[in-house]
PDB file of C-alpha atoms in Angstrom:
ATOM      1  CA  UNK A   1      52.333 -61.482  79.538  1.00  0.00           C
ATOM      2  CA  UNK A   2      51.316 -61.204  76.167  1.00  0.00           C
ATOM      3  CA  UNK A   3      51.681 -62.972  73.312  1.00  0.00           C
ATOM      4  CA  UNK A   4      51.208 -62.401  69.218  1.00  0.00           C
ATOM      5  CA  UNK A   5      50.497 -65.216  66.857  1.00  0.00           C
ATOM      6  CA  UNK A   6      50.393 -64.456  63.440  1.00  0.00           C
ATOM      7  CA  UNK A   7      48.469 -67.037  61.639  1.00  0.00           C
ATOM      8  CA  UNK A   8      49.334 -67.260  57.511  1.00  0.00           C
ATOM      9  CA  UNK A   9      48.395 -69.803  54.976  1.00  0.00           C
ATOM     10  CA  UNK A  10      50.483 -72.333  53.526  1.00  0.00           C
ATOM     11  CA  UNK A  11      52.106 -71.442  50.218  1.00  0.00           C
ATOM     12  CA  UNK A  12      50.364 -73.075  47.311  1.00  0.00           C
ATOM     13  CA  UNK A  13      46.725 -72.854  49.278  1.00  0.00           C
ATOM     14  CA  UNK A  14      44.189 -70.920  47.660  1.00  0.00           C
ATOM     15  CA  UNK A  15      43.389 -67.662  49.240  1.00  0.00           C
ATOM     16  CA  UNK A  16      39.843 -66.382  48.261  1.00  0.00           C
ATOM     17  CA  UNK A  17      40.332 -63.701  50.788  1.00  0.00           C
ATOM     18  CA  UNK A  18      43.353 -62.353  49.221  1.00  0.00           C
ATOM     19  CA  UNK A  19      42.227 -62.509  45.944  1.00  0.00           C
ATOM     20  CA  UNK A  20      38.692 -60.539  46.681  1.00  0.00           C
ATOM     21  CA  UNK A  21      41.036 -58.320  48.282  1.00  0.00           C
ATOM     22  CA  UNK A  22      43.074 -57.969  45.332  1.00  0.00           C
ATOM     23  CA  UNK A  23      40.075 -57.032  42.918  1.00  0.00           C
ATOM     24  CA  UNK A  24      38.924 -54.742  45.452  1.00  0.00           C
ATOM     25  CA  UNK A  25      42.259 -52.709  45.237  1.00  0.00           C
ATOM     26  CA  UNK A  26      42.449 -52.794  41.497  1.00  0.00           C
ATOM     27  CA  UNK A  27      38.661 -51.564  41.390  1.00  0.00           C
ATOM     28  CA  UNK A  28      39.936 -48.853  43.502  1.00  0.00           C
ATOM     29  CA  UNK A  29      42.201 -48.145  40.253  1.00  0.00           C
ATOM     30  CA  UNK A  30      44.887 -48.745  43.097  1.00  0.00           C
ATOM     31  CA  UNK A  31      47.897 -49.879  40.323  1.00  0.00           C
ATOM     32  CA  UNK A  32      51.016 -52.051  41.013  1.00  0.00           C
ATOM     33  CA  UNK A  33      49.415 -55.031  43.575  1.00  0.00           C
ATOM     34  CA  UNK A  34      50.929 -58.153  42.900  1.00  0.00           C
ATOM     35  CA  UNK A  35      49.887 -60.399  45.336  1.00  0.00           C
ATOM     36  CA  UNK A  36      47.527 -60.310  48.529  1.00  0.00           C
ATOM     37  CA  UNK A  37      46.866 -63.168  51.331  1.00  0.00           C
ATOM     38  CA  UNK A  38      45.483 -62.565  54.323  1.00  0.00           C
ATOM     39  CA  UNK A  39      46.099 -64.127  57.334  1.00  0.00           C
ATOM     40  CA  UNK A  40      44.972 -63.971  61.200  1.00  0.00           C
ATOM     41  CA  UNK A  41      46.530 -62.099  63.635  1.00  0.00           C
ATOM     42  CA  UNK A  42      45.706 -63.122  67.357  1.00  0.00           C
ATOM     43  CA  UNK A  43      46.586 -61.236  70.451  1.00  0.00           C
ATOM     44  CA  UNK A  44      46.865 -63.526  73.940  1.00  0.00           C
ATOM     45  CA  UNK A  45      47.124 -62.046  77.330  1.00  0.00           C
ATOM     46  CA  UNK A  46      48.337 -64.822  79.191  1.00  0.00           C
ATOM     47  CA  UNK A  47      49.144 -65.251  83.198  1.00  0.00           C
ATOM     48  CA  UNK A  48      52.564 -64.703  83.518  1.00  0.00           C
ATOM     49  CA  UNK A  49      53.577 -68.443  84.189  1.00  0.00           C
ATOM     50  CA  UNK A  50      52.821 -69.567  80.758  1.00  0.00           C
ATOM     51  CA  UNK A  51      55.554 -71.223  78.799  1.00  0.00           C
ATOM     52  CA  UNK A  52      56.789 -71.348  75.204  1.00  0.00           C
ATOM     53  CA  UNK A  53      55.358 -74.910  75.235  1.00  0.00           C
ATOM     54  CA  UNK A  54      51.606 -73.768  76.413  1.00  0.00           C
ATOM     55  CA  UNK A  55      51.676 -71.119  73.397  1.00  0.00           C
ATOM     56  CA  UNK A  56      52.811 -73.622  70.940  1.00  0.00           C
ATOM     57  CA  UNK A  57      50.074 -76.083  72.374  1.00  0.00           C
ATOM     58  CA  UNK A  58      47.298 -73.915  71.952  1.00  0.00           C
ATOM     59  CA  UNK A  59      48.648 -72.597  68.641  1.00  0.00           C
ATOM     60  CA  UNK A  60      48.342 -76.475  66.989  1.00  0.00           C
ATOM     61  CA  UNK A  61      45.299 -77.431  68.478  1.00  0.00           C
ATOM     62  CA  UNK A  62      42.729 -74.380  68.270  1.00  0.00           C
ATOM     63  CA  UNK A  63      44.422 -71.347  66.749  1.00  0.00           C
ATOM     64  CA  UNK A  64      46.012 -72.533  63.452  1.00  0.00           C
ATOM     65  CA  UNK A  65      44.842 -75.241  61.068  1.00  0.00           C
ATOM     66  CA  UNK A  66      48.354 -76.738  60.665  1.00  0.00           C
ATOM     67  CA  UNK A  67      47.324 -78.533  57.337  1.00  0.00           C
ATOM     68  CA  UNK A  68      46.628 -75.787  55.852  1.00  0.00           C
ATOM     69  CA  UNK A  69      48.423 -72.746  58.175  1.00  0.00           C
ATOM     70  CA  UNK A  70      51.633 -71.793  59.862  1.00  0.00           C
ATOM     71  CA  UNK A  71      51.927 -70.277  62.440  1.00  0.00           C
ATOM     72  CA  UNK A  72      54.717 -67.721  64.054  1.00  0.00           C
ATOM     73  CA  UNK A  73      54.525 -66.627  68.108  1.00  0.00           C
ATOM     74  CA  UNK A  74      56.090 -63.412  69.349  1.00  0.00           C
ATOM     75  CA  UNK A  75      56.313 -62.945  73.062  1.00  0.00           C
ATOM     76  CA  UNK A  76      56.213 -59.250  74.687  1.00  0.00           C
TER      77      UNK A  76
ATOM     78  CA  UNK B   1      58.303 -55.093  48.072  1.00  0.00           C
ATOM     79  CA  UNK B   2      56.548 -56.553  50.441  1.00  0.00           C
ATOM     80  CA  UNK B   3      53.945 -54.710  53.078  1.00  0.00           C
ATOM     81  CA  UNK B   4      52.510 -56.260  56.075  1.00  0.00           C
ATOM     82  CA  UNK B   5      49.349 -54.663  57.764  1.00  0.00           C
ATOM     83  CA  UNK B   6      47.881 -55.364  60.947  1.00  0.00           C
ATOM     84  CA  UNK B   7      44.228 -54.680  61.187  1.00  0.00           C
ATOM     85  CA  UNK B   8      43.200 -54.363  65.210  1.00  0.00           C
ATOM     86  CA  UNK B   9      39.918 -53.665  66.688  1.00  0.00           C
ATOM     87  CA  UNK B  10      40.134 -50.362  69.136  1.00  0.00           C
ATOM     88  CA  UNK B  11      40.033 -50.827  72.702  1.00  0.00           C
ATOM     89  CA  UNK B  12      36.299 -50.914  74.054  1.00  0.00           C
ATOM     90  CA  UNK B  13      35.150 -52.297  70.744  1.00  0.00           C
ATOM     91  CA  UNK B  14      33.530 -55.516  71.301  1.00  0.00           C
ATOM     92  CA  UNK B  15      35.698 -58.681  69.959  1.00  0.00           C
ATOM     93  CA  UNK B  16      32.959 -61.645  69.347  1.00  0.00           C
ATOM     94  CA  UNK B  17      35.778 -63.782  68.013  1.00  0.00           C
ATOM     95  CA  UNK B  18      38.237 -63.226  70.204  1.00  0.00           C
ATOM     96  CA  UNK B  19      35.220 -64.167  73.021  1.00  0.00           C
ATOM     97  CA  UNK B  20      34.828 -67.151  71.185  1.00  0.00           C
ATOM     98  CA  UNK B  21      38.546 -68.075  71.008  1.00  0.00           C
ATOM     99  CA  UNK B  22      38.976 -67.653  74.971  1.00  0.00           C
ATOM    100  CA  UNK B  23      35.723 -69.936  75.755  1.00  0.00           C
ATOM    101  CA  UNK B  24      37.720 -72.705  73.540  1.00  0.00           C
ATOM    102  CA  UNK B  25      41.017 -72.414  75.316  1.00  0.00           C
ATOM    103  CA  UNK B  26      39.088 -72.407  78.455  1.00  0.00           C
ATOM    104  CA  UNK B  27      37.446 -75.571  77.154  1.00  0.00           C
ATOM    105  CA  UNK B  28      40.421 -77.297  75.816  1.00  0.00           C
ATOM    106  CA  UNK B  29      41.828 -77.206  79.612  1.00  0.00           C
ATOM    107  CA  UNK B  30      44.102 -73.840  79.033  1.00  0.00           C
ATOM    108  CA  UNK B  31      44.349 -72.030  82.435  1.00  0.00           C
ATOM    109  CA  UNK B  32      45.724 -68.636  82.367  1.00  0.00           C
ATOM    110  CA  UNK B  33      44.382 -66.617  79.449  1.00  0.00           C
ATOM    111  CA  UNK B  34      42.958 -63.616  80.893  1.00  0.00           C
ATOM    112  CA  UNK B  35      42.577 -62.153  77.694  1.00  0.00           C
ATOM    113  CA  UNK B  36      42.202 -62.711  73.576  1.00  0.00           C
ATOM    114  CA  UNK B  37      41.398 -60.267  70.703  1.00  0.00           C
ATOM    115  CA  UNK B  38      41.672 -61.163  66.802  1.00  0.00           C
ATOM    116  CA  UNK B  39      43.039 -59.174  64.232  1.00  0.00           C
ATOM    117  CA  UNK B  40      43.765 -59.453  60.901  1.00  0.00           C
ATOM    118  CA  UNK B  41      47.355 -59.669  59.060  1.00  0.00           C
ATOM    119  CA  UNK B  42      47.538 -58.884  54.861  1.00  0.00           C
ATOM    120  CA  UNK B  43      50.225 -59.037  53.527  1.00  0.00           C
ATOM    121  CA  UNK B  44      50.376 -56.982  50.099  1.00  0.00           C
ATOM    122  CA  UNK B  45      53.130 -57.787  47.558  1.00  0.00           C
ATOM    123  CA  UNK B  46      53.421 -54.311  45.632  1.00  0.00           C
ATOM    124  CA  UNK B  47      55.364 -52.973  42.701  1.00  0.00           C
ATOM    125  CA  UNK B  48      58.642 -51.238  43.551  1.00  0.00           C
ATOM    126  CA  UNK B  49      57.224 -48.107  43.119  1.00  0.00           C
ATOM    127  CA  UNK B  50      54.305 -47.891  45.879  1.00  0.00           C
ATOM    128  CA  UNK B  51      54.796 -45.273  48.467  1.00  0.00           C
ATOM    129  CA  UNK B  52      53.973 -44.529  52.203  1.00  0.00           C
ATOM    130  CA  UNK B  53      51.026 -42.509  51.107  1.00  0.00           C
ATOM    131  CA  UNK B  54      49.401 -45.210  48.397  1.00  0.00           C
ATOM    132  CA  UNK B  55      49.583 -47.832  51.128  1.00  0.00           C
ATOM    133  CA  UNK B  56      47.850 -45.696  53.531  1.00  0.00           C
ATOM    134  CA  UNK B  57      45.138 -45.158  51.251  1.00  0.00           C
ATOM    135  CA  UNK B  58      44.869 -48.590  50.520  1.00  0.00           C
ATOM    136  CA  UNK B  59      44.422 -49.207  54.453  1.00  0.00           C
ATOM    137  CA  UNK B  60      42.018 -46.235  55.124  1.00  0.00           C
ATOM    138  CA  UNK B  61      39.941 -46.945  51.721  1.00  0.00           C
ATOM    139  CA  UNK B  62      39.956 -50.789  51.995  1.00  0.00           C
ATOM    140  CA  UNK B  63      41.727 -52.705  54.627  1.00  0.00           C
ATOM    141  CA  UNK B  64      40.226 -50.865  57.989  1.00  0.00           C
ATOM    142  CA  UNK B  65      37.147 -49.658  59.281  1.00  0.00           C
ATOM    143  CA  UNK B  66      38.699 -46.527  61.088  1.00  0.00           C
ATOM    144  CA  UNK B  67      35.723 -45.877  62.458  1.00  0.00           C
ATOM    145  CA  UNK B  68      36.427 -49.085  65.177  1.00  0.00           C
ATOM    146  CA  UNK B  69      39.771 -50.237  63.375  1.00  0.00           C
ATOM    147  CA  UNK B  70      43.112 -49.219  64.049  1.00  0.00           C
ATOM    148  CA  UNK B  71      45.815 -50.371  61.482  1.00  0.00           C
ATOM    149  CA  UNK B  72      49.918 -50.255  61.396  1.00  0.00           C
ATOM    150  CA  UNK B  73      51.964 -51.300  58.202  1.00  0.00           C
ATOM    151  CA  UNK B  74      55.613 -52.897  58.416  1.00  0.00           C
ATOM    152  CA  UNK B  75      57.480 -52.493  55.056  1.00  0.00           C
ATOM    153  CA  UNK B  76      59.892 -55.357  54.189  1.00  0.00           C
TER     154      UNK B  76
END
């Protein structure tokens, strides 16, 4: 089973990332960006008895900084 | 408009942080993970204007190594 957790920050947290990624585009003389934030994206292949509640475990305790982060799982 | 890419390291390319993510599962007690591999997720906010083509660019000139990335854009 596998599962996709997309890890974003919060809004109102600073995103360096984003930003340097925004300078880089407009350096480019790429016109029209608004905004950029980048997030993590984190692919799981998982034995096939793991639950909803597993996911969301690991999701809060290693893979997202929930201060900070949210998180969203998608099962395939 | 929003656009939402997903940066993914090619199969056979070594994933160091993905590695490092499974060890920590492992470590936090999490059975069954036979797998993990770490992407990235940016999400651009563009002007209504931007097309297919000018986010492709932006992916192939900025946002992916092709050489061991492979990249897919949503537009919402």
């Amino acid at each position: 089973m596998k599962a996709k957790v997309y890890v974003t920050l919060k809004n109102g947290v600073l995103d360096p990332q984003g930003r340097a990624i925004h300078n880089a585009l407009e350096a480019l003389g790429f016109a029209g960006v608004n905004d950029v934030r980048q997030g993590k994206f984190i692919e799981l292949d998982l034995a096939d008895g793991a639950s909803d509640a597993d996911i969301d475990e690991m999701c809060r305790k290693l893979l997202a900084n929930t201060v900070i982060e949210n998180y969203r799982v998608e099962k395939a």
